[in-house]
Amino acid sequence: MKVLILALAGLFVFTQPDAIGKVESTFDKKANFTELHTYMWSGGARAYNEEAHRLLIAAFEKEMTALGFKQVPSGADVTLSYYNITSTDVDLKKLDEATKAGGATPTKMRARMMVVMRAPKSRAELWTAITREYVEPDQLAATVQRVAERLFATYPGNALDGGGVSRKEGALNAPSLRATKAI
């Protein structure tokens, strides 16, 4: 009986869907983020969709600029990479309707987005942030900007002022949307 209960509990725990919109972030607690001022791009797993790639680069560069970073072609304090994986989920809420109507299976595109900041020489990770988001093709630009803002809100050098507002353009910091831990 105990084995059955443990098996059911394990099934419940391991079949939970990814939390859409939640940002998970880690950072090197030994790193002095106030000394980092320049960055350059380095590898990653770019979006297959060329428009999405262009929008992601523009959004991440905007966020890096807002944090006070300057992009340089070489000799940067840090490297920045992004990783994008997309998948298609069946929209279970609309599946019954579509089946009754004889229509196509309704789907939703889900993206997993991660940004990684590394020390250029050692390639040690200084900061990472990852999230999952459903993407509507007709709202791609707005989704990319929203995701970039959420990811970069977890940057450890993004100190808060006394009123709980980040230094970056006065944006509200949303701790309920993120889980940050030191590594």
Coordinates of N, CA and C in Angstrom, one line a residue:
M1 N 0.8 -1.2 0.0 CA 0.0 0.0 0.0 C 0.9 1.3 0.0
K2 N 1.9 1.2 0.8 CA 2.8 2.4 0.9 C 3.5 2.7 -0.5
V3 N 3.8 1.6 -1.2 CA 4.5 1.7 -2.5 C 3.5 2.4 -3.5
L4 N 2.2 2.0 -3.4 CA 1.2 2.5 -4.3 C 1.0 4.0 -4.0
I5 N 1.0 4.4 -2.8 CA 0.8 5.8 -2.4 C 2.0 6.6 -2.9
L6 N 3.3 6.1 -2.7 CA 4.5 6.8 -3.1 C 4.5 6.9 -4.6
A7 N 4.1 5.9 -5.3 CA 4.0 5.9 -6.8 C 3.1 7.0 -7.3
L8 N 1.9 7.0 -6.7 CA 0.9 8.0 -7.1 C 1.4 9.4 -6.8
A9 N 2.0 9.6 -5.6 CA 2.6 10.9 -5.2 C 3.7 11.3 -6.2
G10 N 4.5 10.4 -6.6 CA 5.6 10.6 -7.6 C 5.0 11.0 -8.9
L11 N 4.0 10.3 -9.3 CA 3.4 10.6 -10.6 C 2.8 12.0 -10.6
F12 N 2.1 12.4 -9.5 CA 1.6 13.7 -9.4 C 2.6 14.8 -9.4
V13 N 3.7 14.6 -8.7 CA 4.8 15.6 -8.6 C 5.5 15.7 -10.0
F14 N 5.8 14.6 -10.6 CA 6.6 14.7 -11.8 C 5.8 15.0 -13.1
T15 N 4.5 15.0 -13.0 CA 3.7 15.3 -14.2 C 3.1 16.7 -14.2
Q16 N 3.6 17.5 -13.2 CA 3.1 18.9 -13.2 C 3.6 19.6 -14.4
P17 N 2.8 20.4 -15.1 CA 3.2 21.2 -16.2 C 4.1 22.3 -15.8
D18 N 5.0 22.7 -16.7 CA 5.9 23.9 -16.4 C 5.0 25.1 -16.1
A19 N 5.5 25.8 -15.1 CA 4.7 27.0 -14.6 C 4.9 28.1 -15.7
I20 N 3.9 28.4 -16.4 CA 4.0 29.5 -17.4 C 4.1 30.8 -16.7
G21 N 5.1 31.6 -17.1 CA 5.3 33.0 -16.6 C 6.2 33.1 -15.4
K22 N 6.4 32.0 -14.7 CA 7.3 32.0 -13.6 C 8.8 32.1 -14.0
V23 N 9.6 32.9 -13.4 CA 11.0 33.1 -13.7 C 11.8 32.4 -12.6
E24 N 12.7 31.5 -13.0 CA 13.6 30.9 -12.1 C 15.0 31.5 -12.4
S25 N 15.7 32.0 -11.4 CA 17.0 32.6 -11.6 C 18.0 32.2 -10.6
T26 N 19.3 32.0 -11.1 CA 20.4 31.7 -10.2 C 21.5 32.7 -10.5
F27 N 22.3 32.9 -9.5 CA 23.5 33.8 -9.7 C 24.6 33.4 -8.8
D28 N 25.8 33.8 -9.2 CA 27.0 33.5 -8.4 C 27.1 34.5 -7.3
K29 N 27.0 34.1 -6.1 CA 27.0 35.0 -4.9 C 28.3 35.6 -4.7
K30 N 29.4 35.1 -5.3 CA 30.7 35.6 -5.1 C 31.1 36.7 -6.1
A31 N 30.3 36.8 -7.2 CA 30.5 37.8 -8.2 C 30.1 39.2 -7.8
N32 N 31.0 40.1 -8.2 CA 30.7 41.5 -7.9 C 30.0 42.2 -9.1
F33 N 28.7 42.2 -9.2 CA 28.0 42.6 -10.3 C 28.1 44.1 -10.6
T34 N 28.5 44.9 -9.6 CA 28.7 46.3 -9.8 C 29.9 46.6 -10.6
E35 N 30.8 45.7 -10.8 CA 32.0 45.9 -11.6 C 31.9 45.5 -13.0
L36 N 30.7 45.0 -13.4 CA 30.4 44.5 -14.8 C 29.7 45.6 -15.6
H37 N 30.4 46.0 -16.7 CA 29.9 47.1 -17.5 C 29.7 46.9 -19.0
T38 N 30.4 45.9 -19.5 CA 30.4 45.6 -20.9 C 30.0 44.1 -21.2
Y39 N 29.5 43.9 -22.3 CA 29.1 42.5 -22.7 C 29.3 42.3 -24.2
M40 N 29.4 41.0 -24.6 CA 29.3 40.6 -26.0 C 28.5 39.3 -26.1
W41 N 28.0 39.1 -27.3 CA 27.2 37.9 -27.5 C 28.1 36.7 -27.7
S42 N 27.6 35.6 -27.2 CA 28.3 34.3 -27.3 C 27.4 33.1 -27.5
G43 N 27.3 32.6 -28.6 CA 26.6 31.3 -28.8 C 25.2 31.3 -28.4
G44 N 24.7 30.1 -27.9 CA 23.4 29.9 -27.4 C 22.6 29.0 -28.4
A45 N 21.3 29.0 -28.3 CA 20.4 28.2 -29.2 C 19.3 29.2 -29.6
R46 N 19.6 29.8 -30.7 CA 18.7 30.9 -31.2 C 17.4 30.4 -31.7
A47 N 16.4 31.3 -31.7 CA 15.1 30.9 -32.2 C 15.1 30.6 -33.6
Y48 N 14.3 29.6 -34.0 CA 14.3 29.2 -35.4 C 13.6 30.2 -36.3
N49 N 12.6 30.9 -35.7 CA 11.9 31.9 -36.4 C 12.8 33.2 -36.5
E50 N 13.2 33.6 -37.6 CA 14.1 34.8 -37.8 C 13.5 36.1 -37.1
E51 N 12.2 36.3 -37.3 CA 11.7 37.5 -36.7 C 11.8 37.4 -35.1
A52 N 11.5 36.2 -34.6 CA 11.6 36.0 -33.1 C 13.0 36.3 -32.7
H53 N 14.0 35.8 -33.4 CA 15.4 36.0 -33.1 C 15.8 37.5 -33.1
R54 N 15.4 38.2 -34.1 CA 15.6 39.6 -34.2 C 15.0 40.3 -33.0
L55 N 13.7 40.0 -32.7 CA 13.0 40.6 -31.6 C 13.7 40.3 -30.2
L56 N 14.1 39.1 -30.1 CA 14.8 38.7 -28.8 C 16.1 39.4 -28.6
I57 N 16.9 39.5 -29.7 CA 18.2 40.2 -29.6 C 17.9 41.7 -29.2
A58 N 17.0 42.3 -29.9 CA 16.7 43.7 -29.6 C 16.2 43.9 -28.2
A59 N 15.3 43.0 -27.7 CA 14.8 43.2 -26.4 C 15.8 43.0 -25.3
F60 N 16.7 42.0 -25.5 CA 17.8 41.7 -24.6 C 18.8 42.9 -24.6
E61 N 19.1 43.4 -25.7 CA 20.0 44.5 -25.8 C 19.4 45.7 -25.1
K62 N 18.1 45.9 -25.3 CA 17.5 47.1 -24.6 C 17.6 46.9 -23.1
E63 N 17.3 45.7 -22.6 CA 17.4 45.4 -21.1 C 18.9 45.6 -20.6
M64 N 19.8 45.1 -21.4 CA 21.2 45.3 -21.0 C 21.6 46.8 -20.9
T65 N 21.2 47.5 -21.9 CA 21.4 49.0 -21.9 C 20.8 49.6 -20.7
A66 N 19.6 49.2 -20.4 CA 18.9 49.8 -19.2 C 19.6 49.5 -17.9
L67 N 20.3 48.3 -17.9 CA 21.1 48.0 -16.7 C 22.4 48.7 -16.6
G68 N 22.7 49.5 -17.7 CA 24.0 50.2 -17.7 C 25.1 49.5 -18.4
F69 N 24.8 48.4 -19.2 CA 25.8 47.7 -19.9 C 26.0 48.3 -21.3
K70 N 27.2 48.2 -21.8 CA 27.5 48.6 -23.2 C 28.0 47.4 -23.9
Q71 N 27.5 47.2 -25.2 CA 27.9 46.1 -26.0 C 29.2 46.4 -26.7
V72 N 30.2 45.5 -26.6 CA 31.5 45.7 -27.3 C 31.8 44.4 -28.1
P73 N 32.6 44.6 -29.2 CA 32.9 43.5 -30.1 C 33.9 42.4 -29.4
S74 N 34.7 42.8 -28.5 CA 35.7 41.9 -27.8 C 36.1 42.5 -26.5
G75 N 36.7 41.7 -25.7 CA 37.2 42.1 -24.4 C 36.2 42.6 -23.4
A76 N 35.0 42.0 -23.5 CA 33.9 42.3 -22.6 C 34.1 41.8 -21.2
D77 N 33.4 42.4 -20.2 CA 33.4 41.9 -18.8 C 32.6 40.6 -18.7
V78 N 31.6 40.4 -19.6 CA 30.8 39.2 -19.5 C 30.4 38.8 -21.0
T79 N 30.0 37.6 -21.1 CA 29.3 37.2 -22.4 C 27.9 36.9 -22.1
L80 N 27.0 37.1 -23.1 CA 25.6 36.9 -22.9 C 25.1 35.9 -24.0
S81 N 24.4 34.9 -23.6 CA 23.8 33.9 -24.6 C 22.3 33.7 -24.2
Y82 N 21.6 33.4 -25.3 CA 20.2 33.0 -25.0 C 19.9 31.7 -25.6
Y83 N 19.0 30.9 -25.0 CA 18.6 29.6 -25.4 C 17.1 29.6 -25.6
N84 N 16.6 29.2 -26.7 CA 15.1 29.2 -27.0 C 14.7 27.8 -27.4
I85 N 13.7 27.2 -26.8 CA 13.2 25.9 -27.2 C 11.7 26.1 -27.3
T86 N 11.1 25.7 -28.4 CA 9.7 25.8 -28.6 C 9.1 24.4 -28.8
S87 N 7.8 24.3 -28.3 CA 7.1 23.1 -28.5 C 5.6 23.4 -28.8
T88 N 4.9 22.4 -29.2 CA 3.5 22.7 -29.4 C 2.7 21.8 -28.4
D89 N 1.8 22.5 -27.7 CA 0.9 21.8 -26.8 C -0.5 21.7 -27.4
V90 N -1.2 20.6 -27.1 CA -2.6 20.4 -27.5 C -3.4 21.3 -26.6
D91 N -4.3 22.1 -27.1 CA -5.2 22.9 -26.2 C -6.3 22.1 -25.8
L92 N -6.2 21.5 -24.6 CA -7.2 20.6 -24.1 C -8.5 21.2 -23.8
K93 N -8.5 22.5 -23.6 CA -9.8 23.2 -23.3 C -10.6 23.3 -24.6
K94 N -10.0 23.3 -25.7 CA -10.7 23.4 -27.0 C -10.8 22.1 -27.8
L95 N -10.2 21.1 -27.3 CA -10.1 19.8 -28.0 C -11.4 19.2 -28.2
D96 N -12.3 19.2 -27.2 CA -13.6 18.5 -27.3 C -14.4 19.2 -28.4
E97 N -14.4 20.6 -28.4 CA -15.2 21.3 -29.4 C -14.7 21.0 -30.8
A98 N -13.4 21.0 -31.0 CA -12.8 20.7 -32.3 C -13.1 19.3 -32.8
T99 N -13.1 18.3 -31.9 CA -13.4 17.0 -32.2 C -14.8 16.8 -32.7
K100 N -15.7 17.4 -31.9 CA -17.2 17.4 -32.3 C -17.4 18.1 -33.6
A101 N -16.7 19.1 -33.9 CA -16.9 19.9 -35.2 C -16.1 19.3 -36.3
G102 N -15.3 18.3 -36.0 CA -14.5 17.6 -37.1 C -13.3 18.5 -37.5
G103 N -13.0 19.5 -36.7 CA -11.9 20.4 -37.1 C -10.5 19.9 -36.7
A104 N -9.5 20.6 -37.0 CA -8.1 20.3 -36.7 C -7.9 20.4 -35.2
T105 N -6.9 19.6 -34.7 CA -6.6 19.6 -33.3 C -6.1 21.0 -32.9
P106 N -6.7 21.7 -31.9 CA -6.2 23.0 -31.5 C -4.9 22.9 -30.7
T107 N -4.0 23.8 -31.1 CA -2.7 23.7 -30.4 C -2.3 25.1 -30.0
K108 N -1.3 25.1 -29.1 CA -0.7 26.4 -28.6 C 0.8 26.2 -28.6
M109 N 1.5 27.3 -29.0 CA 3.0 27.2 -29.0 C 3.5 27.6 -27.7
R110 N 4.4 26.9 -27.1 CA 5.0 27.2 -25.8 C 6.5 27.3 -26.0
A111 N 7.1 28.4 -25.5 CA 8.5 28.6 -25.6 C 9.2 28.6 -24.2
R112 N 10.3 28.0 -24.1 CA 11.2 28.0 -22.9 C 12.3 28.9 -23.3
M113 N 12.5 30.0 -22.5 CA 13.5 31.0 -22.8 C 14.5 31.1 -21.7
M114 N 15.8 31.1 -22.0 CA 16.8 31.2 -20.9 C 17.9 32.2 -21.4
V115 N 18.3 33.0 -20.5 CA 19.4 33.9 -20.8 C 20.5 33.6 -19.8
V116 N 21.8 33.5 -20.3 CA 22.9 33.1 -19.4 C 24.0 34.2 -19.6
M117 N 24.5 34.7 -18.4 CA 25.6 35.6 -18.4 C 26.8 34.8 -17.8
R118 N 27.9 34.9 -18.5 CA 29.1 34.1 -18.1 C 30.4 35.0 -18.0
A119 N 31.3 34.6 -17.3 CA 32.7 35.2 -17.3 C 33.3 34.7 -18.5
P120 N 33.9 35.7 -19.3 CA 34.4 35.3 -20.7 C 35.5 34.3 -20.7
K121 N 36.5 34.4 -19.8 CA 37.6 33.5 -19.8 C 37.3 32.1 -19.2
S122 N 36.7 32.1 -18.1 CA 36.4 30.8 -17.4 C 35.1 30.1 -17.9
R123 N 34.3 30.9 -18.5 CA 32.9 30.4 -19.0 C 32.0 30.1 -17.8
A124 N 32.4 30.5 -16.6 CA 31.6 30.2 -15.4 C 30.3 31.1 -15.5
E125 N 29.2 30.4 -15.1 CA 27.9 31.1 -15.1 C 27.9 32.1 -14.0
L126 N 27.6 33.4 -14.3 CA 27.4 34.4 -13.3 C 25.9 34.6 -12.9
W127 N 25.1 34.5 -14.0 CA 23.6 34.7 -13.8 C 22.9 33.9 -14.9
T128 N 21.8 33.3 -14.5 CA 20.9 32.7 -15.4 C 19.5 32.9 -15.0
A129 N 18.6 33.1 -16.0 CA 17.2 33.2 -15.8 C 16.4 32.5 -16.8
I130 N 15.4 31.8 -16.4 CA 14.7 30.9 -17.4 C 13.2 31.1 -17.1
T131 N 12.4 31.0 -18.1 CA 10.9 31.1 -18.0 C 10.3 30.3 -19.1
R132 N 9.0 30.1 -19.0 CA 8.2 29.5 -20.1 C 7.0 30.4 -20.3
E133 N 6.6 30.4 -21.6 CA 5.5 31.3 -22.0 C 4.8 30.7 -23.2
Y134 N 3.5 30.9 -23.2 CA 2.7 30.6 -24.5 C 2.9 31.8 -25.4
V135 N 3.0 31.5 -26.7 CA 3.3 32.5 -27.7 C 2.2 32.5 -28.7
E136 N 1.5 33.6 -28.9 CA 0.6 33.8 -30.0 C 1.3 34.5 -31.1
P137 N 1.4 33.9 -32.3 CA 2.1 34.5 -33.4 C 1.8 35.9 -33.7
D138 N 0.5 36.3 -33.5 CA 0.2 37.7 -33.8 C 0.5 38.7 -32.7
Q139 N 1.0 38.1 -31.6 CA 1.4 39.0 -30.5 C 2.9 38.7 -30.1
L140 N 3.7 38.3 -31.1 CA 5.1 37.9 -30.9 C 5.9 39.1 -30.2
A141 N 5.9 40.3 -30.8 CA 6.7 41.4 -30.3 C 6.4 41.7 -28.9
A142 N 5.1 41.8 -28.5 CA 4.7 42.1 -27.1 C 5.1 41.0 -26.2
T143 N 5.0 39.7 -26.6 CA 5.4 38.6 -25.8 C 6.9 38.6 -25.5
V144 N 7.6 38.8 -26.5 CA 9.1 38.8 -26.4 C 9.5 39.9 -25.4
Q145 N 9.0 41.1 -25.6 CA 9.3 42.2 -24.7 C 8.9 41.9 -23.2
R146 N 7.8 41.4 -23.0 CA 7.3 41.0 -21.7 C 8.2 40.0 -21.0
V147 N 8.6 39.0 -21.8 CA 9.5 37.9 -21.3 C 10.9 38.5 -21.0
A148 N 11.4 39.3 -21.9 CA 12.7 39.9 -21.6 C 12.7 40.7 -20.3
E149 N 11.7 41.5 -20.1 CA 11.5 42.3 -18.9 C 11.5 41.5 -17.7
R150 N 10.7 40.4 -17.7 CA 10.6 39.5 -16.6 C 12.0 38.8 -16.3
L151 N 12.6 38.3 -17.3 CA 13.9 37.7 -17.1 C 14.9 38.7 -16.5
F152 N 15.0 39.9 -17.1 CA 16.1 40.8 -16.6 C 15.7 41.5 -15.3
A153 N 14.5 41.4 -14.8 CA 14.1 41.9 -13.5 C 14.8 41.1 -12.4
T154 N 15.2 39.8 -12.7 CA 15.9 39.0 -11.7 C 17.4 39.2 -11.7
Y155 N 17.9 40.1 -12.6 CA 19.4 40.3 -12.6 C 19.8 40.8 -11.2
P156 N 20.9 40.2 -10.6 CA 21.3 40.5 -9.3 C 21.8 41.9 -9.1
G157 N 22.3 42.5 -10.1 CA 22.8 43.9 -10.0 C 21.7 44.9 -10.1
N158 N 20.4 44.4 -10.3 CA 19.3 45.3 -10.5 C 18.7 45.6 -9.1
A159 N 19.5 46.4 -8.3 CA 19.2 46.7 -6.9 C 17.9 47.5 -6.8
L160 N 17.2 47.3 -5.7 CA 16.0 48.0 -5.5 C 16.3 49.3 -4.7
D161 N 15.4 50.3 -5.0 CA 15.5 51.5 -4.1 C 14.7 51.2 -2.8
G162 N 14.6 52.1 -2.0 CA 13.9 51.9 -0.7 C 12.4 51.5 -0.9
G163 N 11.8 51.9 -2.0 CA 10.4 51.7 -2.1 C 10.0 50.5 -2.9
G164 N 11.0 49.5 -3.1 CA 10.6 48.3 -3.8 C 10.6 48.5 -5.3
V165 N 11.2 49.5 -5.8 CA 11.2 49.8 -7.3 C 12.6 49.6 -7.8
S166 N 12.8 48.9 -8.9 CA 14.1 48.7 -9.4 C 14.7 50.0 -10.0
R167 N 16.0 50.0 -10.1 CA 16.6 51.2 -10.6 C 16.4 51.3 -12.1
K168 N 16.1 50.2 -12.8 CA 15.9 50.2 -14.2 C 14.6 50.8 -14.6
E169 N 14.6 52.0 -15.0 CA 13.5 52.7 -15.5 C 12.2 52.7 -14.6
G170 N 12.5 52.6 -13.3 CA 11.4 52.6 -12.3 C 10.4 51.5 -12.4
A171 N 10.8 50.4 -13.1 CA 9.9 49.3 -13.3 C 9.6 48.6 -11.9
L172 N 8.4 48.2 -11.7 CA 8.1 47.5 -10.5 C 8.7 46.1 -10.5
N173 N 9.3 45.8 -9.4 CA 9.9 44.5 -9.2 C 8.8 43.5 -8.7
A174 N 8.7 42.4 -9.4 CA 7.6 41.4 -9.1 C 8.2 40.2 -8.5
P175 N 8.5 40.1 -7.2 CA 9.1 39.0 -6.6 C 8.2 37.7 -6.6
S176 N 6.9 37.9 -6.7 CA 6.0 36.8 -6.8 C 6.1 36.0 -8.1
L177 N 6.7 36.7 -9.1 CA 6.8 36.0 -10.4 C 8.2 35.3 -10.6
R178 N 9.0 35.4 -9.5 CA 10.4 34.9 -9.7 C 10.8 34.1 -8.5
A179 N 11.8 33.2 -8.8 CA 12.4 32.5 -7.7 C 13.9 32.6 -8.0
T180 N 14.6 33.3 -7.1 CA 16.0 33.6 -7.3 C 16.8 32.9 -6.2
K181 N 17.9 32.3 -6.6 CA 18.7 31.7 -5.6 C 20.2 31.9 -5.9
A182 N 21.0 32.0 -4.9 CA 22.5 32.1 -5.2 C 23.1 30.7 -5.4
I183 N 24.1 30.7 -6.2 CA 24.8 29.4 -6.4 C 26.2 29.5 -5.9

